[in-house]
XYZ file of C-alpha atoms in Angstrom:
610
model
C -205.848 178.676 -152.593
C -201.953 178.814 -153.118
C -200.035 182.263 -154.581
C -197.844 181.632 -157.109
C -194.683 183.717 -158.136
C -191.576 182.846 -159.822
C -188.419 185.126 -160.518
C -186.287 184.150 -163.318
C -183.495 186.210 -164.798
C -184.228 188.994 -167.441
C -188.088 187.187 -167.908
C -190.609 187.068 -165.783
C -191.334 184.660 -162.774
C -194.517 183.703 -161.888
C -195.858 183.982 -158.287
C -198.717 182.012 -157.296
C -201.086 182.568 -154.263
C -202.828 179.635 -152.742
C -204.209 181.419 -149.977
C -204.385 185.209 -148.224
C -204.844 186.406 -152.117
C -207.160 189.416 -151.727
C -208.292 187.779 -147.953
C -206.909 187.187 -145.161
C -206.476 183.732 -143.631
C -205.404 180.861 -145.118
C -201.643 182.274 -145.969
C -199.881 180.204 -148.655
C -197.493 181.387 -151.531
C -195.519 179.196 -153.478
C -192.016 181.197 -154.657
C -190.484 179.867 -157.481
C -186.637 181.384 -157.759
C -183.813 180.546 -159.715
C -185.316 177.165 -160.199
C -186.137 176.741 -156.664
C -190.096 176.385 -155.288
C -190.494 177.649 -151.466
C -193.527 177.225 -149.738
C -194.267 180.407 -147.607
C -196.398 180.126 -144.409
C -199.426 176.966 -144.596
C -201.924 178.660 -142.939
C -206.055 177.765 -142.599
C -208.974 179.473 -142.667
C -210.914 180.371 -139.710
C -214.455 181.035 -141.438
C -214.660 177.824 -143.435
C -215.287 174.318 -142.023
C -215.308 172.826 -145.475
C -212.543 172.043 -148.072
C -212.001 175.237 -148.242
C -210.640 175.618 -144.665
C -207.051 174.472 -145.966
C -204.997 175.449 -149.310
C -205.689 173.783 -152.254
C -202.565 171.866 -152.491
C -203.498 170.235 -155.979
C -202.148 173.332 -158.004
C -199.044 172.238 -156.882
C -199.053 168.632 -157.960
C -202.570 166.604 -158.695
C -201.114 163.441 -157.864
C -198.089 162.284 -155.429
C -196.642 163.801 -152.746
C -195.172 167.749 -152.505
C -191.508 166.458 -151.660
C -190.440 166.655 -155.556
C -192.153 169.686 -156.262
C -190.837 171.455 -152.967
C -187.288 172.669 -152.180
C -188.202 174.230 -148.527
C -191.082 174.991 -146.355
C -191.298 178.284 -144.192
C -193.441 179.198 -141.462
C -192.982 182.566 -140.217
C -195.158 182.821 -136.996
C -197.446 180.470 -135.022
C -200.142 181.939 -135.973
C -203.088 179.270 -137.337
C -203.807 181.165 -140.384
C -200.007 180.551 -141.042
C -199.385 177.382 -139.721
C -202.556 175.874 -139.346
C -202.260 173.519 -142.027
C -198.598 172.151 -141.604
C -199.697 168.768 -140.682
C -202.439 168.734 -142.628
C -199.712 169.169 -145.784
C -196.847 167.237 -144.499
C -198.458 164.219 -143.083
C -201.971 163.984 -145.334
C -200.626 165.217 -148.350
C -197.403 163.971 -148.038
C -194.252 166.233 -147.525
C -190.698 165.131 -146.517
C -188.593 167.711 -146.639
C -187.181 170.824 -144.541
C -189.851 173.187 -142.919
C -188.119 176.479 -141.143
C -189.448 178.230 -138.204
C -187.631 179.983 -135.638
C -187.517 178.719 -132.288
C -190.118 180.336 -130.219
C -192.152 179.488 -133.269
C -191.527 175.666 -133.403
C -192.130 175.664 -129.429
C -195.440 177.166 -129.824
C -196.815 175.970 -132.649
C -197.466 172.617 -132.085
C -199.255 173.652 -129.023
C -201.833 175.613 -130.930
C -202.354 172.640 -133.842
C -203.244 170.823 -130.968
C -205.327 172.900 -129.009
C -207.224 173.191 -132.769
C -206.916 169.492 -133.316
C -209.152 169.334 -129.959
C -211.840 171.513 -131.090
C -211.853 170.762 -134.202
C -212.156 166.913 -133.732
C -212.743 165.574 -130.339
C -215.514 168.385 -129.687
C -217.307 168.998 -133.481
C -216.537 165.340 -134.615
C -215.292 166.358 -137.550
C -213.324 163.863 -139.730
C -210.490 164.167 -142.666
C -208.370 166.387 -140.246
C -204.624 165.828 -139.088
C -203.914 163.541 -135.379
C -201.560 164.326 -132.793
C -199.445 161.728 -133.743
C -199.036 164.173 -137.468
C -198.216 166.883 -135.792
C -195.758 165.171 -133.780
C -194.367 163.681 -136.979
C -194.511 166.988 -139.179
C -192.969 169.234 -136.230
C -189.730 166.332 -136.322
C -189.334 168.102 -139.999
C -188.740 171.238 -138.202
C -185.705 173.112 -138.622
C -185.065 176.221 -136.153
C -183.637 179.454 -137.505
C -182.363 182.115 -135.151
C -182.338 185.725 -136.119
C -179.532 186.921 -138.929
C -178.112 183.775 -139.417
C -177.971 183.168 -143.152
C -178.706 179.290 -143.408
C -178.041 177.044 -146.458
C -180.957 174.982 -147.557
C -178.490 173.832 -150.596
C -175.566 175.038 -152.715
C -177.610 177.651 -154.200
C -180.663 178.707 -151.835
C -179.790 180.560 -148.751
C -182.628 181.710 -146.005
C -182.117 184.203 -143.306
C -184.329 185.513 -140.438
C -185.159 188.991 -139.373
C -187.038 190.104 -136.152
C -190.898 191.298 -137.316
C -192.165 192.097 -133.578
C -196.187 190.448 -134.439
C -195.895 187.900 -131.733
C -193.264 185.654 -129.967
C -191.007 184.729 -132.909
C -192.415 185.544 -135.712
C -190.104 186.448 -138.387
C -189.650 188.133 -142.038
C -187.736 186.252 -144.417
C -185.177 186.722 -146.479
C -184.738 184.128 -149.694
C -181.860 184.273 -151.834
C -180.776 182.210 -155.117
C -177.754 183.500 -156.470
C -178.380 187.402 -157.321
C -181.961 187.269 -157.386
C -183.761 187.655 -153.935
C -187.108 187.932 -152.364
C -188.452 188.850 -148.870
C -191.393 187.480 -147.411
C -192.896 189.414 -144.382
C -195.318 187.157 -142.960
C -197.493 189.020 -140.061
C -195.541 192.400 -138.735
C -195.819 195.092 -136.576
C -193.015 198.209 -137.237
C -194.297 199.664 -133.904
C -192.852 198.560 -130.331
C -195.629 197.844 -127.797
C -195.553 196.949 -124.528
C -193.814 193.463 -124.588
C -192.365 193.077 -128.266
C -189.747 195.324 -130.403
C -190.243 196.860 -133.569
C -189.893 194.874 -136.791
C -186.801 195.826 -138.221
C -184.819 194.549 -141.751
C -181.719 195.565 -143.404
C -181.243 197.592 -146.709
C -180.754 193.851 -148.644
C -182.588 195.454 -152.101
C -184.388 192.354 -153.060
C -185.933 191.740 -156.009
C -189.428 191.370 -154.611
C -190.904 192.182 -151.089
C -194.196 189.960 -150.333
C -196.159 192.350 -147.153
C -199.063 191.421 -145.458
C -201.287 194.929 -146.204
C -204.211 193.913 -143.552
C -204.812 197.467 -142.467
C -203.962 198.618 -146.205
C -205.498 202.012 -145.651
C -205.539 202.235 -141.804
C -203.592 204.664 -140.208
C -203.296 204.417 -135.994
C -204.385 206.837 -134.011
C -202.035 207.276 -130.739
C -201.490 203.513 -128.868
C -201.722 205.663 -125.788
C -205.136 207.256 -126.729
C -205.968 203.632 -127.241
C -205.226 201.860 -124.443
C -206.764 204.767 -122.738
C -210.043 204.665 -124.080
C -210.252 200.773 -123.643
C -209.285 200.883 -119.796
C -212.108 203.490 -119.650
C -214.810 201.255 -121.630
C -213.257 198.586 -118.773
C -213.881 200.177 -115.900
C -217.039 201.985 -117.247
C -218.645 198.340 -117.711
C -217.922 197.022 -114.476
C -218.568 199.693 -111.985
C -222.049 199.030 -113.532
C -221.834 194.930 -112.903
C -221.639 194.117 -115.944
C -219.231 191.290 -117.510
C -215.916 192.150 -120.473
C -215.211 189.536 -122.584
C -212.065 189.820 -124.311
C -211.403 186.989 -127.109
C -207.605 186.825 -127.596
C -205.424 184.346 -129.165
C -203.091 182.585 -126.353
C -200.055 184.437 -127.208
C -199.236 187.831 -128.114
C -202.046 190.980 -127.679
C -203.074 188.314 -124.822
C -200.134 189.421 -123.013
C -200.012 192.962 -124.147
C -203.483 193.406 -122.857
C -202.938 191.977 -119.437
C -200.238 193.708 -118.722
C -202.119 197.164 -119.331
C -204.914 195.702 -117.168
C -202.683 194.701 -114.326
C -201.317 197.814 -114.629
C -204.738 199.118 -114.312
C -206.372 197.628 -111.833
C -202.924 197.941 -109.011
C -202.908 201.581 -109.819
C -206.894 202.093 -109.404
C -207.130 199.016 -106.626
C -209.855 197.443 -108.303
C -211.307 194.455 -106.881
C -213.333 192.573 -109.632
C -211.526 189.591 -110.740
C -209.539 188.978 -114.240
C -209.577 185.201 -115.671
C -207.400 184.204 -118.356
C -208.259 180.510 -120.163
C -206.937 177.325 -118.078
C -203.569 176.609 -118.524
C -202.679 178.977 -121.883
C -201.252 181.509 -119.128
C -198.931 178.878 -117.562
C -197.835 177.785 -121.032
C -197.451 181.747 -122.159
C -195.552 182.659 -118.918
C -193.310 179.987 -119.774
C -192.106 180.288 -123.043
C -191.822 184.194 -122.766
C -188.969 183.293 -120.235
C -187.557 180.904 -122.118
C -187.209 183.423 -125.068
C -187.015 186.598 -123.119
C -184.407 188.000 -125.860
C -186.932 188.022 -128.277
C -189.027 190.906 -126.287
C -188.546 194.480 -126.069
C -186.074 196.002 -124.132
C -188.161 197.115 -121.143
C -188.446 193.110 -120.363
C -185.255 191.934 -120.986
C -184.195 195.334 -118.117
C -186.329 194.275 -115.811
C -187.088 190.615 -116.204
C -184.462 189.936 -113.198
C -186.049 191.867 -110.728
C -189.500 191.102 -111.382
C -191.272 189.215 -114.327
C -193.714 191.354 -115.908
C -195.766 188.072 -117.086
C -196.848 187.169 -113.604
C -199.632 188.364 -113.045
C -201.432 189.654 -109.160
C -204.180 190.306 -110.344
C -204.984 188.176 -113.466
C -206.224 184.422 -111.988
C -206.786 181.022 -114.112
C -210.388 180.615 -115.630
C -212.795 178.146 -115.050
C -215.871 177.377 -117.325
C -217.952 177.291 -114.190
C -217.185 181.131 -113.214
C -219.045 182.354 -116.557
C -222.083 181.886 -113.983
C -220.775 183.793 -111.025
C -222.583 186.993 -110.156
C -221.322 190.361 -110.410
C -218.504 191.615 -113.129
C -215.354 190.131 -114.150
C -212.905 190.431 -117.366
C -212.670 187.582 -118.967
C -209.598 187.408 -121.827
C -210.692 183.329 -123.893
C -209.595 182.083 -126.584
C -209.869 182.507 -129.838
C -209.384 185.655 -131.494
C -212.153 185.655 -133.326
C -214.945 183.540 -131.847
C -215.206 181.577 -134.527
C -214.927 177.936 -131.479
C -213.883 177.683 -128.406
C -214.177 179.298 -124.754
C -214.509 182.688 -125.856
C -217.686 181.495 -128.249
C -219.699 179.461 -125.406
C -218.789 181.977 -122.882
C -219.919 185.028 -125.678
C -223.364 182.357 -126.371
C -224.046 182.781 -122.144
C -223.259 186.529 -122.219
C -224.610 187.943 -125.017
C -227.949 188.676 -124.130
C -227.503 190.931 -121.120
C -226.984 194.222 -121.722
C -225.144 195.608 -119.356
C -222.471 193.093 -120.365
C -219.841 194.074 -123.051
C -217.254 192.126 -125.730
C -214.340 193.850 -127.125
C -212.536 192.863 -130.025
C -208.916 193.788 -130.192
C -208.264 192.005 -133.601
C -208.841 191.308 -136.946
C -211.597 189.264 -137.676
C -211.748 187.435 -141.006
C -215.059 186.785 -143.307
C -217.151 184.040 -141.683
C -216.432 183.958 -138.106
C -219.146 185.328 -135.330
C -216.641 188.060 -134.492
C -216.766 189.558 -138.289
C -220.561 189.455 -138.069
C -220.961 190.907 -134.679
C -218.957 193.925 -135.442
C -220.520 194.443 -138.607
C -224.053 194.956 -136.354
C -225.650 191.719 -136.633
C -227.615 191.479 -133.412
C -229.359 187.824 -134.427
C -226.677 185.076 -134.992
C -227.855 181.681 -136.830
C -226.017 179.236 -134.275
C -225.027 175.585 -134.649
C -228.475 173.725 -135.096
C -230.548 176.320 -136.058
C -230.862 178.138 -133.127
C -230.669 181.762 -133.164
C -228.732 183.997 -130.288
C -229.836 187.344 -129.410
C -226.952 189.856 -129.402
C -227.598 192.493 -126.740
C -224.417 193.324 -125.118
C -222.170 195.718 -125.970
C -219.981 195.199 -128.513
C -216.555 197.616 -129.052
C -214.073 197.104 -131.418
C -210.435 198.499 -130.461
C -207.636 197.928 -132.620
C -204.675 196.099 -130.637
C -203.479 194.100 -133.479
C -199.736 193.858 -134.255
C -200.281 194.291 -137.766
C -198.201 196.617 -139.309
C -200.458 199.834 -140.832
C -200.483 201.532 -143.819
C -197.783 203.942 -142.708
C -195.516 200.871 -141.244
C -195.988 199.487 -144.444
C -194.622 202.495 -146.441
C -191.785 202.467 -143.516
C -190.934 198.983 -144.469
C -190.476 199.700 -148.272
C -188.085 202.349 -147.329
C -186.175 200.251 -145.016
C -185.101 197.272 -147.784
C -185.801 198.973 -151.179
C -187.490 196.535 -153.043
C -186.883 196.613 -156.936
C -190.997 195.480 -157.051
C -193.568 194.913 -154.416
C -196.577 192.315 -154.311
C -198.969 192.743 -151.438
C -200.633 189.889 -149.920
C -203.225 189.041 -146.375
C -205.676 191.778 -147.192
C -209.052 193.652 -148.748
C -209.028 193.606 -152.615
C -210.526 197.356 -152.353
C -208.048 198.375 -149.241
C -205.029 196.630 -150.899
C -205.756 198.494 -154.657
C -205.309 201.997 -152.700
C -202.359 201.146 -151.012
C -201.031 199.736 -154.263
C -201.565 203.093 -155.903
C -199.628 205.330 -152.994
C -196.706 202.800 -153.457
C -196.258 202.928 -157.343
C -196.350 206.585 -156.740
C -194.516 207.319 -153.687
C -191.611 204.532 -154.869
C -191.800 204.132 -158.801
C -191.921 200.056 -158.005
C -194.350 197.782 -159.827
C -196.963 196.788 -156.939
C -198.965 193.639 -157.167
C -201.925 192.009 -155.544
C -202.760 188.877 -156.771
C -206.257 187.233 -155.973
C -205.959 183.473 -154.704
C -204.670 180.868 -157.193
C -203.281 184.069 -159.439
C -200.007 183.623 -160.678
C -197.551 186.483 -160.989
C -194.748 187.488 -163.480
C -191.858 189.405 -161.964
C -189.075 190.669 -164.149
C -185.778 190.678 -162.408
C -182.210 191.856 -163.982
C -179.497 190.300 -161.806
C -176.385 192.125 -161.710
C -173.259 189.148 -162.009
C -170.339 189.894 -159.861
C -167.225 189.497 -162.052
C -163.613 190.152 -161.088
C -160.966 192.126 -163.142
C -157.332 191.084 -163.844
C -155.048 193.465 -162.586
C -153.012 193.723 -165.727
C -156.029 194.005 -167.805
C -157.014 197.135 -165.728
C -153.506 198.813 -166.518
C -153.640 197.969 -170.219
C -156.829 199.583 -170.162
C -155.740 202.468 -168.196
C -152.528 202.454 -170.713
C -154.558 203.496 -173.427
C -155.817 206.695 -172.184
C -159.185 207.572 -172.361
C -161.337 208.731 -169.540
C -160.733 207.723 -165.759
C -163.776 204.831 -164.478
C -166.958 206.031 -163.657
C -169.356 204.138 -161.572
C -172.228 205.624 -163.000
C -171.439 204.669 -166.710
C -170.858 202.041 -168.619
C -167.442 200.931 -169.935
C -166.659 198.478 -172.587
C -163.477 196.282 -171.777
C -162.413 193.396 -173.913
C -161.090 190.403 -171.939
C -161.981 186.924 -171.862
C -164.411 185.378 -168.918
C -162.886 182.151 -167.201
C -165.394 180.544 -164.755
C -164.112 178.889 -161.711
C -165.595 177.273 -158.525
C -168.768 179.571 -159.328
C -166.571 182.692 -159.698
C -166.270 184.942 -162.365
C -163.081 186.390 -163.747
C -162.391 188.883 -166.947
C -158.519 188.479 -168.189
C -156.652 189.162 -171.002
C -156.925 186.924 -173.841
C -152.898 185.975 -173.191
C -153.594 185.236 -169.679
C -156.417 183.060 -170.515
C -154.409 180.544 -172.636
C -151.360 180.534 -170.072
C -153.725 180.011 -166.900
C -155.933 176.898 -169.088
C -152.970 175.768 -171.033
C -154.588 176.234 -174.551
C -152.856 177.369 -177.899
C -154.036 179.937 -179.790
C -156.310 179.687 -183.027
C -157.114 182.567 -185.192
C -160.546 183.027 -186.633
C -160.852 184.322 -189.899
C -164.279 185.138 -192.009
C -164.075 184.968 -195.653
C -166.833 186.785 -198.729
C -166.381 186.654 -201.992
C -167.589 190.096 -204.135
C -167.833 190.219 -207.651
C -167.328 193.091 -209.962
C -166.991 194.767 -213.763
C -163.020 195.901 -214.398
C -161.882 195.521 -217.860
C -158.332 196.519 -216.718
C -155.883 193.468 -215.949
C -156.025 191.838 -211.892
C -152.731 194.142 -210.932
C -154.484 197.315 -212.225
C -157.540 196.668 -210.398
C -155.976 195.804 -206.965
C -154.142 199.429 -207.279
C -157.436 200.828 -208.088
C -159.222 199.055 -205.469
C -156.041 200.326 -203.231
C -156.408 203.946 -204.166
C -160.177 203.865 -203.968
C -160.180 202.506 -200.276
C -156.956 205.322 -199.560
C -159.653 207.876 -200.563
C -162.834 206.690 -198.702
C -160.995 205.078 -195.375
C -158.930 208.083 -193.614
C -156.982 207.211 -190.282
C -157.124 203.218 -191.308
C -153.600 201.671 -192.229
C -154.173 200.771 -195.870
C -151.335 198.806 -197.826
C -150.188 197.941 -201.514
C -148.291 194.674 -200.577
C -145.566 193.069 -202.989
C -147.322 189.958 -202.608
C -150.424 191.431 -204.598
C -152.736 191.815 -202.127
C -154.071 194.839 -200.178
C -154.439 194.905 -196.555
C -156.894 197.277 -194.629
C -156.111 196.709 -190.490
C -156.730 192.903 -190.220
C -158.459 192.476 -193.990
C -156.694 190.717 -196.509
C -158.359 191.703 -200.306
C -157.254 189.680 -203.500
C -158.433 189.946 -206.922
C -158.547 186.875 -209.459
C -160.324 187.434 -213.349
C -163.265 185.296 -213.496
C -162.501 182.197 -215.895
C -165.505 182.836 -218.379
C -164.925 186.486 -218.465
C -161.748 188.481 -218.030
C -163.589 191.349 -217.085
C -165.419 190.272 -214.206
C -163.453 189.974 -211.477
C -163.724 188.039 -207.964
C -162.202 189.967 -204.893
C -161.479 187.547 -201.907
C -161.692 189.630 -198.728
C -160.612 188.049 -195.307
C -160.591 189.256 -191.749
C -160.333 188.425 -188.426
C -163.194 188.847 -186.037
C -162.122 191.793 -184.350
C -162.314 193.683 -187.468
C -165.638 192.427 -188.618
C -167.888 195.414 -188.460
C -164.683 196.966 -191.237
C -165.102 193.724 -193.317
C -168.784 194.475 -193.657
C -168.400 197.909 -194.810
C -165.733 196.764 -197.161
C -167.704 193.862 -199.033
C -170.406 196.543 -199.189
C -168.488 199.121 -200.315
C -166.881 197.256 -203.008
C -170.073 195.447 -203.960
C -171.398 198.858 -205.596
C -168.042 198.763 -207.881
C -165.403 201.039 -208.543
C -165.693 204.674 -209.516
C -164.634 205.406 -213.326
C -161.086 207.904 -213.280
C -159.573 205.942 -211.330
C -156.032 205.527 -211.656
């Protein structure tokens, strides 16, 4: 499914979730801003095999392809519940137009698809999925951001990229369409680790900030205490022979993990051997030196001297050493056993108990890892057979996902006007949502998938101020500008070249060349005087003297009577001399006066009058 949400000025602007609703996996939110519609993230599921493995791209469109419907696509990591469905989209559904991705992203990414593709395909058979030829095509789409750079997608959407640690180039986003503004967080981690930097964003107050809230209500303990107590259950498990299997996704806690084990095992002089998956290490090694800016600053020091990604101690795997005798660590891919090395090597391992698998991730609904560490010790397999699980199995959380207090962090940070939490627990996600609303006073939302969301914005229009207008207004006293409050000025707003300017009425005409009309509203108000026309003006004039103090009220020779702007004549009515018709006339500065006075006079004259 596809989120939803649209911003619109003073109304509401719906949001809509196609996927990562109350779940995770699957990401994809369609933004609708200013009368733009961005695609975030077009991820897949890793529990589902079915239809229901990508988004369900028909709430979008029915029929036809996504390129009308679509101003941008962005991708924010290479993550396949993010990206996993890009050529799926592009190429089967049918999308032509931009997709952004920074560049460590777009390097990686179609790696993975393919890696997937593989599986997916060539191994399971399966049919109605994307070739290698689509990705090839729907990564030629591509269009690399680098970090701060504020890109224009048109003349009124602008994009721009801020660092959001999580893995190798992944990014938070932020989309803006004249004064209205969203960010979009993807996957992000607001605690260095050992390879990556902190997310960090400036204090851009957008209208709405989309966060991942995976661990919603998690709170860390110490990473030290962590990575402590998982070298321990390490070591532990192979001074007794037995065999670690570490499922890991190719890039990111991959790397974090090896280098605490290489760490490890030079300080301790261990001799049992490490295997990473064929060829993902080369292909790792590789593009962390080609984008060694993107990594902490620990790596970038010392990357000259000695690169902290080649590893002594950590060797290239091969499917036939899963038999070998006698322990090993093992880090295979993926995450979350769901396919793959890690599952056939987990399948050969898991009945021995002496052997253990530790999962230093997330696992979503579905997959074996989800079921394994919720204690199911007899899996249902592929063809009915059923596995035995006897090893141990640990669960230690490594993930780069940003926790409940990096979350809070984050709000603080760019001061969202209203917050809508997405890639998480429905019951996890509704107690987070209550600690923001109170901690910030911000409408939180959490929409489930295919949910549409209303967010009210009130864009505040930039408009400049004529110099001269400012002194007249200063010329007339009154008290000196306050930020803080409101203040009426009268002026007239010229547009130009998408600009905004407030001048003086005079300066108007000159600068557009126009001549001057005057506006005048007219009412006509009848009332009972049996005196003659000339009598009743005076009494009318004399009346008004009376009622109206510190208003310039005058008895003109021409017969009429003239209150500030507001011209009042009286005529006898032809049928009856003593009804008579009072024409009152004003211009429409002084049309809240000419109100009162038509009122006023409507209820007739008192009686004494002179």
């Amino acid at each position: 499914m596809i989120h939803k949400l649209t911003l619109q000025d003073h109304a509401t602007q719906p949001h809509t979730v196609r996927g990562a609703g109350q779940d995770v996996g699957r990401s994809c939110i369609l933004v609708s801003i200013g009368g733009k519609n961005i695609m975030l993230d077009c991820g897949m599921h890793m529990g589902y095999n079915d239809d229901r493995r990508f988004p369900d791209f028909s709430y979008i469109t029915q029929n036809g392809r996504l390129t009308e419907f679509l101003d941008c696509v962005i991708i924010s990591h290479f993550h396949l519940d993010h990206c996993g469905a890009l050529p799926f989209m592009s190429e089967m559904v049918g999308y032509d137009g931009p997709i952004y991705m920074t560049h460590p992203t777009k390097a990686i990414c179609p790696i993975l698809l393919e890696d997937f593709r593989k599986i997916t395909v060539d191994k399971k058979g399966e049919t109605n999925f994307f070739t290698s030829q689509m990705i090839k095509d729907c990564m030629k789409k591509v269009v690399p951001l680098n970090l701060h750079q504020t890109v224009q997608v048109d003349d009124e959407l602008e994009i721009k990229a801020y660092y959001a640690g999580h893995v190798l180039g992944a990014a938070m986003v932020h989309i803006k369409v004249g004064s209205e503004s969203v960010v979009y967080t993807g996957d992000y981690n607001m605690t260095p680790d050992r390879h990556l930097g902190a997310a960090w964003i400036d204090k851009c107050r957008p209208d709405l900030l989309i966060s991942e809230s995976t661990y919603a209500t998690t709170i860390r303990d110490s990473k030290r205490c962590r990575e402590r107590d998982f070298l321990k259950k390490v070591h532990e498990s192979i001074e007794r022979g037995g065999k670690v299997l570490i499922p890991v996704f190719a890039l990111g806690r991959a790397q974090e993990l090896c280098i605490l084990l290489e760490t490890f095992w030079e300080r301790m002089n261990l001799k049992a051997p490490i295997y990473f998956s064929t060829g993902l290490t080369e292909k790792a090694n590789h593009y962390y030196k080609l984008f060694i800016t993107w990594t902490n600053q620990k790596i970038r020091k010392t990357f000259v001297q000695r690169n902290m990604f080649e590893f002594k101690h950590i060797k290239a795997f091969d499917r036939s050493y899963a038999d070998n005798p006698g322990p090993m660590v093992v880090f295979a891919t993926p995450g979350m056993l769901h396919a793959g090395q890690s599952l056939q090597i987990f399948k050969k391992w898991a009945g021995n108990e002496k052997n253990m698998v530790i999962m230093p991730g997330y696992c979503v609904q579905g997959t074996i890892g989800h079921k394994i560490l919720n204690g199911q010790r007899k899996l249902e397999m592929e063809g009915r057979s059923t596995l035995d699980v006897k090893l141990q199995v640990e669960y230690m959380s490594f993930s780069a996902h940003a926790d409940a207090k990096g979350i809070m962090q984050l709000i603080r940070m760019a001061e969202p006007r209203n917050m809508l939490l997405v890639h998480g627990e429905a019951v996890k996600m509704e107690f987070l949502k209550g600690k923001i609303e109170q901690e910030f006073s911000i409408d939180c939302h959490m929409p489930a998938n295919g949910e549409t969301v209303a967010v009210t914005t009130n864009p505040s229009v930039p408009v400049d101020i004529s110099l001269n207008l400012l002194k007249r207004e200063m010329a007339l006293g009154g008290p000196l500008p306050d930020p803080k409050k409101p203040r009426t000025m009268h002026g007239t707003l010229i547009m130009k070249e998408n600009s905004l300017k407030l001048v003086s009425s005079e300066q108007a005409l000159k600068e557009l060349g126009l001549n001057e009309h005057q506006l005048r509203f007219t009412c006509r108000v009848q009332l009972q005087d049996p005196h003659s026309d000339s009598d009743t003006l005076h009494r009318i004039y004399t009346h008004l003297k009376s009622v109206l103090k510190g208003y310039t009220i005058q008895h003109l020779p021409d017969g009429t009577v003239m209150v500030e702007s507001i011209v009042i004549k009286v005529s006898s009515c032809a049928e009856d001399a003593n009804t008579k018709v009072l024409l009152l006339s004003w211009s429409y500065q002084d049309e809240d006066l000419g109100s009162f006075l038509s009122t006023l006079l409507k209820k007739g004259l008192p009686s004494g009058l002179c």
